Structure formats: structure tokens, C-alpha cells
JSON list of C-alpha atoms in Angstrom, two decimals:
[
{"chain": "R", "resi": 1, "resn": "UNK", "atom": "CA", "xyz": [2.93, -12.31, -8.01]},
{"chain": "R", "resi": 2, "resn": "UNK", "atom": "CA", "xyz": [1.53, -8.71, -7.05]},
{"chain": "R", "resi": 3, "resn": "UNK", "atom": "CA", "xyz": [0.79, -6.07, -9.71]},
{"chain": "R", "resi": 4, "resn": "UNK", "atom": "CA", "xyz": [0.09, -2.61, -8.50]},
{"chain": "R", "resi": 5, "resn": "UNK", "atom": "CA", "xyz": [-2.02, 0.01, -10.50]},
{"chain": "R", "resi": 6, "resn": "UNK", "atom": "CA", "xyz": [-3.98, 3.19, -10.22]},
{"chain": "R", "resi": 7, "resn": "UNK", "atom": "CA", "xyz": [-1.20, 5.69, -9.96]},
{"chain": "R", "resi": 8, "resn": "UNK", "atom": "CA", "xyz": [-1.03, 8.84, -11.92]},
{"chain": "R", "resi": 9, "resn": "UNK", "atom": "CA", "xyz": [-1.02, 12.67, -11.94]},
{"chain": "R", "resi": 10, "resn": "UNK", "atom": "CA", "xyz": [-3.46, 14.37, -9.33]},
{"chain": "R", "resi": 11, "resn": "UNK", "atom": "CA", "xyz": [-3.85, 17.90, -7.96]},
{"chain": "R", "resi": 12, "resn": "UNK", "atom": "CA", "xyz": [-3.18, 18.65, -4.44]},
{"chain": "R", "resi": 13, "resn": "UNK", "atom": "CA", "xyz": [-6.48, 17.98, -2.46]},
{"chain": "R", "resi": 14, "resn": "UNK", "atom": "CA", "xyz": [-7.52, 15.20, -4.88]},
{"chain": "R", "resi": 15, "resn": "UNK", "atom": "CA", "xyz": [-7.84, 11.49, -4.46]},
{"chain": "R", "resi": 16, "resn": "UNK", "atom": "CA", "xyz": [-6.45, 8.36, -5.93]},
{"chain": "R", "resi": 17, "resn": "UNK", "atom": "CA", "xyz": [-7.21, 4.69, -5.46]},
{"chain": "R", "resi": 18, "resn": "UNK", "atom": "CA", "xyz": [-4.42, 2.24, -5.83]},
{"chain": "R", "resi": 19, "resn": "UNK", "atom": "CA", "xyz": [-5.01, -1.47, -6.44]},
{"chain": "R", "resi": 20, "resn": "UNK", "atom": "CA", "xyz": [-2.82, -4.38, -6.05]},
{"chain": "R", "resi": 21, "resn": "UNK", "atom": "CA", "xyz": [-3.90, -7.58, -7.68]},
{"chain": "R", "resi": 22, "resn": "UNK", "atom": "CA", "xyz": [-2.28, -10.95, -6.37]},
{"chain": "R", "resi": 23, "resn": "UNK", "atom": "CA", "xyz": [-1.92, -14.12, -8.14]},
{"chain": "R", "resi": 24, "resn": "UNK", "atom": "CA", "xyz": [-0.26, -17.45, -7.53]},
{"chain": "R", "resi": 25, "resn": "UNK", "atom": "CA", "xyz": [-0.92, -17.75, -3.63]},
{"chain": "R", "resi": 26, "resn": "UNK", "atom": "CA", "xyz": [-3.54, -18.05, -1.16]},
{"chain": "R", "resi": 27, "resn": "UNK", "atom": "CA", "xyz": [-4.31, -14.29, -0.96]},
{"chain": "R", "resi": 28, "resn": "UNK", "atom": "CA", "xyz": [-6.63, -14.38, 1.94]},
{"chain": "R", "resi": 29, "resn": "UNK", "atom": "CA", "xyz": [-3.82, -15.82, 4.20]},
{"chain": "R", "resi": 30, "resn": "UNK", "atom": "CA", "xyz": [-1.43, -12.93, 3.71]},
{"chain": "R", "resi": 31, "resn": "UNK", "atom": "CA", "xyz": [-1.15, -9.60, 5.28]},
{"chain": "R", "resi": 32, "resn": "UNK", "atom": "CA", "xyz": [-0.67, -6.91, 2.87]},
{"chain": "R", "resi": 33, "resn": "UNK", "atom": "CA", "xyz": [1.15, -3.62, 2.96]},
{"chain": "R", "resi": 34, "resn": "UNK", "atom": "CA", "xyz": [1.66, -0.54, 1.13]},
{"chain": "R", "resi": 35, "resn": "UNK", "atom": "CA", "xyz": [5.00, 1.31, 1.03]},
{"chain": "R", "resi": 36, "resn": "UNK", "atom": "CA", "xyz": [6.20, 4.36, -0.76]},
{"chain": "R", "resi": 37, "resn": "UNK", "atom": "CA", "xyz": [9.50, 5.50, -1.97]},
{"chain": "R", "resi": 38, "resn": "UNK", "atom": "CA", "xyz": [10.19, 9.20, -3.00]},
{"chain": "R", "resi": 39, "resn": "UNK", "atom": "CA", "xyz": [13.45, 10.12, -5.26]},
{"chain": "R", "resi": 40, "resn": "UNK", "atom": "CA", "xyz": [16.53, 10.10, -2.97]},
{"chain": "R", "resi": 41, "resn": "UNK", "atom": "CA", "xyz": [14.74, 8.77, -0.01]},
{"chain": "R", "resi": 42, "resn": "UNK", "atom": "CA", "xyz": [14.32, 5.44, 1.58]},
{"chain": "R", "resi": 43, "resn": "UNK", "atom": "CA", "xyz": [11.29, 3.13, 1.27]},
{"chain": "R", "resi": 44, "resn": "UNK", "atom": "CA", "xyz": [8.65, 4.32, 3.98]},
{"chain": "R", "resi": 45, "resn": "UNK", "atom": "CA", "xyz": [5.63, 2.43, 5.43]},
{"chain": "R", "resi": 46, "resn": "UNK", "atom": "CA", "xyz": [2.28, 3.64, 4.65]},
{"chain": "R", "resi": 47, "resn": "UNK", "atom": "CA", "xyz": [-0.47, 1.26, 5.53]},
{"chain": "R", "resi": 48, "resn": "UNK", "atom": "CA", "xyz": [-1.00, -2.37, 6.18]},
{"chain": "R", "resi": 49, "resn": "UNK", "atom": "CA", "xyz": [-3.96, -4.73, 6.61]},
{"chain": "R", "resi": 50, "resn": "UNK", "atom": "CA", "xyz": [-4.01, -8.17, 8.16]},
{"chain": "R", "resi": 51, "resn": "UNK", "atom": "CA", "xyz": [-5.22, -11.42, 6.54]},
{"chain": "R", "resi": 52, "resn": "UNK", "atom": "CA", "xyz": [-8.10, -11.06, 8.84]},
{"chain": "R", "resi": 53, "resn": "UNK", "atom": "CA", "xyz": [-9.26, -7.93, 6.98]},
{"chain": "R", "resi": 54, "resn": "UNK", "atom": "CA", "xyz": [-9.73, -6.35, 10.24]},
{"chain": "R", "resi": 55, "resn": "UNK", "atom": "CA", "xyz": [-6.36, -5.34, 11.80]},
{"chain": "R", "resi": 56, "resn": "UNK", "atom": "CA", "xyz": [-4.87, -2.19, 10.24]},
{"chain": "R", "resi": 57, "resn": "UNK", "atom": "CA", "xyz": [-1.92, -0.07, 10.82]},
{"chain": "R", "resi": 58, "resn": "UNK", "atom": "CA", "xyz": [-1.10, 3.38, 9.30]},
{"chain": "R", "resi": 59, "resn": "UNK", "atom": "CA", "xyz": [1.87, 5.80, 9.22]},
{"chain": "R", "resi": 60, "resn": "UNK", "atom": "CA", "xyz": [1.25, 9.09, 11.09]},
{"chain": "R", "resi": 61, "resn": "UNK", "atom": "CA", "xyz": [1.25, 10.84, 7.64]},
{"chain": "R", "resi": 62, "resn": "UNK", "atom": "CA", "xyz": [-1.51, 8.41, 6.23]},
{"chain": "R", "resi": 63, "resn": "UNK", "atom": "CA", "xyz": [-3.81, 8.49, 9.23]},
{"chain": "R", "resi": 64, "resn": "UNK", "atom": "CA", "xyz": [-6.96, 10.21, 8.55]},
{"chain": "R", "resi": 65, "resn": "UNK", "atom": "CA", "xyz": [-6.41, 10.58, 4.78]},
{"chain": "R", "resi": 66, "resn": "UNK", "atom": "CA", "xyz": [-5.71, 6.95, 3.44]},
{"chain": "R", "resi": 67, "resn": "UNK", "atom": "CA", "xyz": [-7.75, 3.66, 4.02]},
{"chain": "R", "resi": 68, "resn": "UNK", "atom": "CA", "xyz": [-6.30, 0.25, 3.22]},
{"chain": "R", "resi": 69, "resn": "UNK", "atom": "CA", "xyz": [-8.93, -2.51, 2.30]},
{"chain": "R", "resi": 70, "resn": "UNK", "atom": "CA", "xyz": [-9.13, -5.88, 0.54]},
{"chain": "R", "resi": 71, "resn": "UNK", "atom": "CA", "xyz": [-11.42, -8.00, -1.52]},
{"chain": "R", "resi": 72, "resn": "UNK", "atom": "CA", "xyz": [-10.38, -11.56, -1.09]},
{"chain": "R", "resi": 73, "resn": "UNK", "atom": "CA", "xyz": [-12.88, -12.62, -3.88]},
{"chain": "R", "resi": 74, "resn": "UNK", "atom": "CA", "xyz": [-10.87, -10.40, -6.25]},
{"chain": "R", "resi": 75, "resn": "UNK", "atom": "CA", "xyz": [-7.26, -11.14, -4.64]},
{"chain": "R", "resi": 76, "resn": "UNK", "atom": "CA", "xyz": [-6.93, -7.44, -4.48]},
{"chain": "R", "resi": 77, "resn": "UNK", "atom": "CA", "xyz": [-5.94, -4.90, -1.92]},
{"chain": "R", "resi": 78, "resn": "UNK", "atom": "CA", "xyz": [-6.60, -1.32, -2.11]},
{"chain": "R", "resi": 79, "resn": "UNK", "atom": "CA", "xyz": [-5.27, 2.11, -0.73]},
{"chain": "R", "resi": 80, "resn": "UNK", "atom": "CA", "xyz": [-7.73, 4.74, -1.13]},
{"chain": "R", "resi": 81, "resn": "UNK", "atom": "CA", "xyz": [-5.80, 8.23, -0.72]},
{"chain": "R", "resi": 82, "resn": "UNK", "atom": "CA", "xyz": [-7.64, 11.33, -0.07]},
{"chain": "R", "resi": 83, "resn": "UNK", "atom": "CA", "xyz": [-6.64, 15.03, 0.52]},
{"chain": "R", "resi": 84, "resn": "UNK", "atom": "CA", "xyz": [-3.46, 14.36, -1.28]},
{"chain": "R", "resi": 85, "resn": "UNK", "atom": "CA", "xyz": [-0.35, 16.49, -0.63]},
{"chain": "R", "resi": 86, "resn": "UNK", "atom": "CA", "xyz": [2.66, 17.06, -2.82]},
{"chain": "R", "resi": 87, "resn": "UNK", "atom": "CA", "xyz": [4.82, 15.32, -0.23]},
{"chain": "R", "resi": 88, "resn": "UNK", "atom": "CA", "xyz": [2.65, 12.26, -1.03]},
{"chain": "R", "resi": 89, "resn": "UNK", "atom": "CA", "xyz": [4.59, 12.00, -4.44]},
{"chain": "R", "resi": 90, "resn": "UNK", "atom": "CA", "xyz": [6.37, 8.78, -4.77]},
{"chain": "R", "resi": 91, "resn": "UNK", "atom": "CA", "xyz": [6.33, 5.29, -6.17]},
{"chain": "R", "resi": 92, "resn": "UNK", "atom": "CA", "xyz": [3.81, 3.12, -4.22]},
{"chain": "R", "resi": 93, "resn": "UNK", "atom": "CA", "xyz": [4.55, -0.51, -3.66]},
{"chain": "R", "resi": 94, "resn": "UNK", "atom": "CA", "xyz": [2.31, -3.33, -2.52]},
{"chain": "R", "resi": 95, "resn": "UNK", "atom": "CA", "xyz": [3.85, -6.14, -0.57]},
{"chain": "R", "resi": 96, "resn": "UNK", "atom": "CA", "xyz": [2.56, -9.32, 1.14]},
{"chain": "R", "resi": 97, "resn": "UNK", "atom": "CA", "xyz": [3.60, -11.30, 3.95]},
{"chain": "R", "resi": 98, "resn": "UNK", "atom": "CA", "xyz": [2.48, -14.26, 5.85]},
{"chain": "R", "resi": 99, "resn": "UNK", "atom": "CA", "xyz": [1.87, -13.53, 9.61]},
{"chain": "R", "resi": 100, "resn": "UNK", "atom": "CA", "xyz": [0.57, -10.28, 11.02]},
{"chain": "R", "resi": 101, "resn": "UNK", "atom": "CA", "xyz": [0.30, -6.81, 9.45]},
{"chain": "R", "resi": 102, "resn": "UNK", "atom": "CA", "xyz": [3.52, -4.93, 10.29]},
{"chain": "R", "resi": 103, "resn": "UNK", "atom": "CA", "xyz": [5.17, -1.73, 9.00]},
{"chain": "R", "resi": 104, "resn": "UNK", "atom": "CA", "xyz": [8.61, -3.15, 8.66]},
{"chain": "R", "resi": 105, "resn": "UNK", "atom": "CA", "xyz": [9.34, -3.54, 4.94]},
{"chain": "R", "resi": 106, "resn": "UNK", "atom": "CA", "xyz": [12.18, -6.33, 5.40]},
{"chain": "R", "resi": 107, "resn": "UNK", "atom": "CA", "xyz": [9.49, -8.58, 6.97]},
{"chain": "R", "resi": 108, "resn": "UNK", "atom": "CA", "xyz": [7.37, -8.77, 3.65]},
{"chain": "R", "resi": 109, "resn": "UNK", "atom": "CA", "xyz": [8.17, -11.68, 1.37]},
{"chain": "R", "resi": 110, "resn": "UNK", "atom": "CA", "xyz": [6.69, -10.46, -2.08]},
{"chain": "R", "resi": 111, "resn": "UNK", "atom": "CA", "xyz": [6.65, -7.18, -3.66]},
{"chain": "R", "resi": 112, "resn": "UNK", "atom": "CA", "xyz": [4.83, -5.55, -6.62]},
{"chain": "R", "resi": 113, "resn": "UNK", "atom": "CA", "xyz": [6.70, -3.47, -9.13]},
{"chain": "R", "resi": 114, "resn": "UNK", "atom": "CA", "xyz": [5.30, -0.03, -7.97]},
{"chain": "R", "resi": 115, "resn": "UNK", "atom": "CA", "xyz": [2.99, 2.42, -9.36]},
{"chain": "R", "resi": 116, "resn": "UNK", "atom": "CA", "xyz": [3.87, 6.31, -9.62]},
{"chain": "R", "resi": 117, "resn": "UNK", "atom": "CA", "xyz": [1.73, 8.92, -7.73]},
{"chain": "R", "resi": 118, "resn": "UNK", "atom": "CA", "xyz": [2.55, 12.51, -8.51]},
{"chain": "R", "resi": 119, "resn": "UNK", "atom": "CA", "xyz": [0.60, 15.18, -6.63]},
{"chain": "R", "resi": 120, "resn": "UNK", "atom": "CA", "xyz": [0.88, 18.70, -8.02]},
{"chain": "R", "resi": 121, "resn": "UNK", "atom": "CA", "xyz": [0.67, 21.75, -6.05]}
]
């Protein structure tokens, strides 16, 4: 199971850190991803982190502003989001998969329930 948290209302230019706590599996062996879905739009890839804690992938919109990290001792993956823009407003989902970190959502086996991030202008 994955439990995402940390969303909320933030002003443009501000920062938010999302957390995703995992239970019931060997967390350290899973690659983790963050995706987001804005109203009326498809679910988009944001960032992914390999089980090795080293391999990362970011969407173009996330590069330079967002950082994905993990703490295996806490079974938690984080998404630090800085310099937020109104277009970052969405429900953010964490996901887990065995194998390498990838940006394709259909390759992920487990999903959290999502946390809303709203960026005001």
C-alpha cells in the first residue's frame, strides 16, 4: 500500500514536499514514481527514482524545480517541489514498480490515492 500526503494550497513561487509512505512490501526493491493529473487531463509523468536510489528521471516541466528522493529506512519517497507555478496544480500520485525507474504509468504495479496540490497565482 502507498499513502501520499503533503499536498495543499501554495502560492506561485512557493515550495511543497510530498511524501509517499509504503507498507506491505520490500520498499527498497521497488522503483518509485510520481505522476500528476490535472482536471480534464491525462495522468502525466513527473519524476521517477530507481530502487538503487541513484537513477532518476524527470519530466521536462519538473527538471530543475522538483527533486525526487527516498528514505528506505522510513519506507518513504519524497517529491520536493520548488518554484511552483499555477500549471503545477493537480492531484499528485505516487506509484511503485519492480524493475527500473520509468516514466510510463502503465508499467507501475501499485498506486497511492493521490494528494491535491493547488498553486495560486
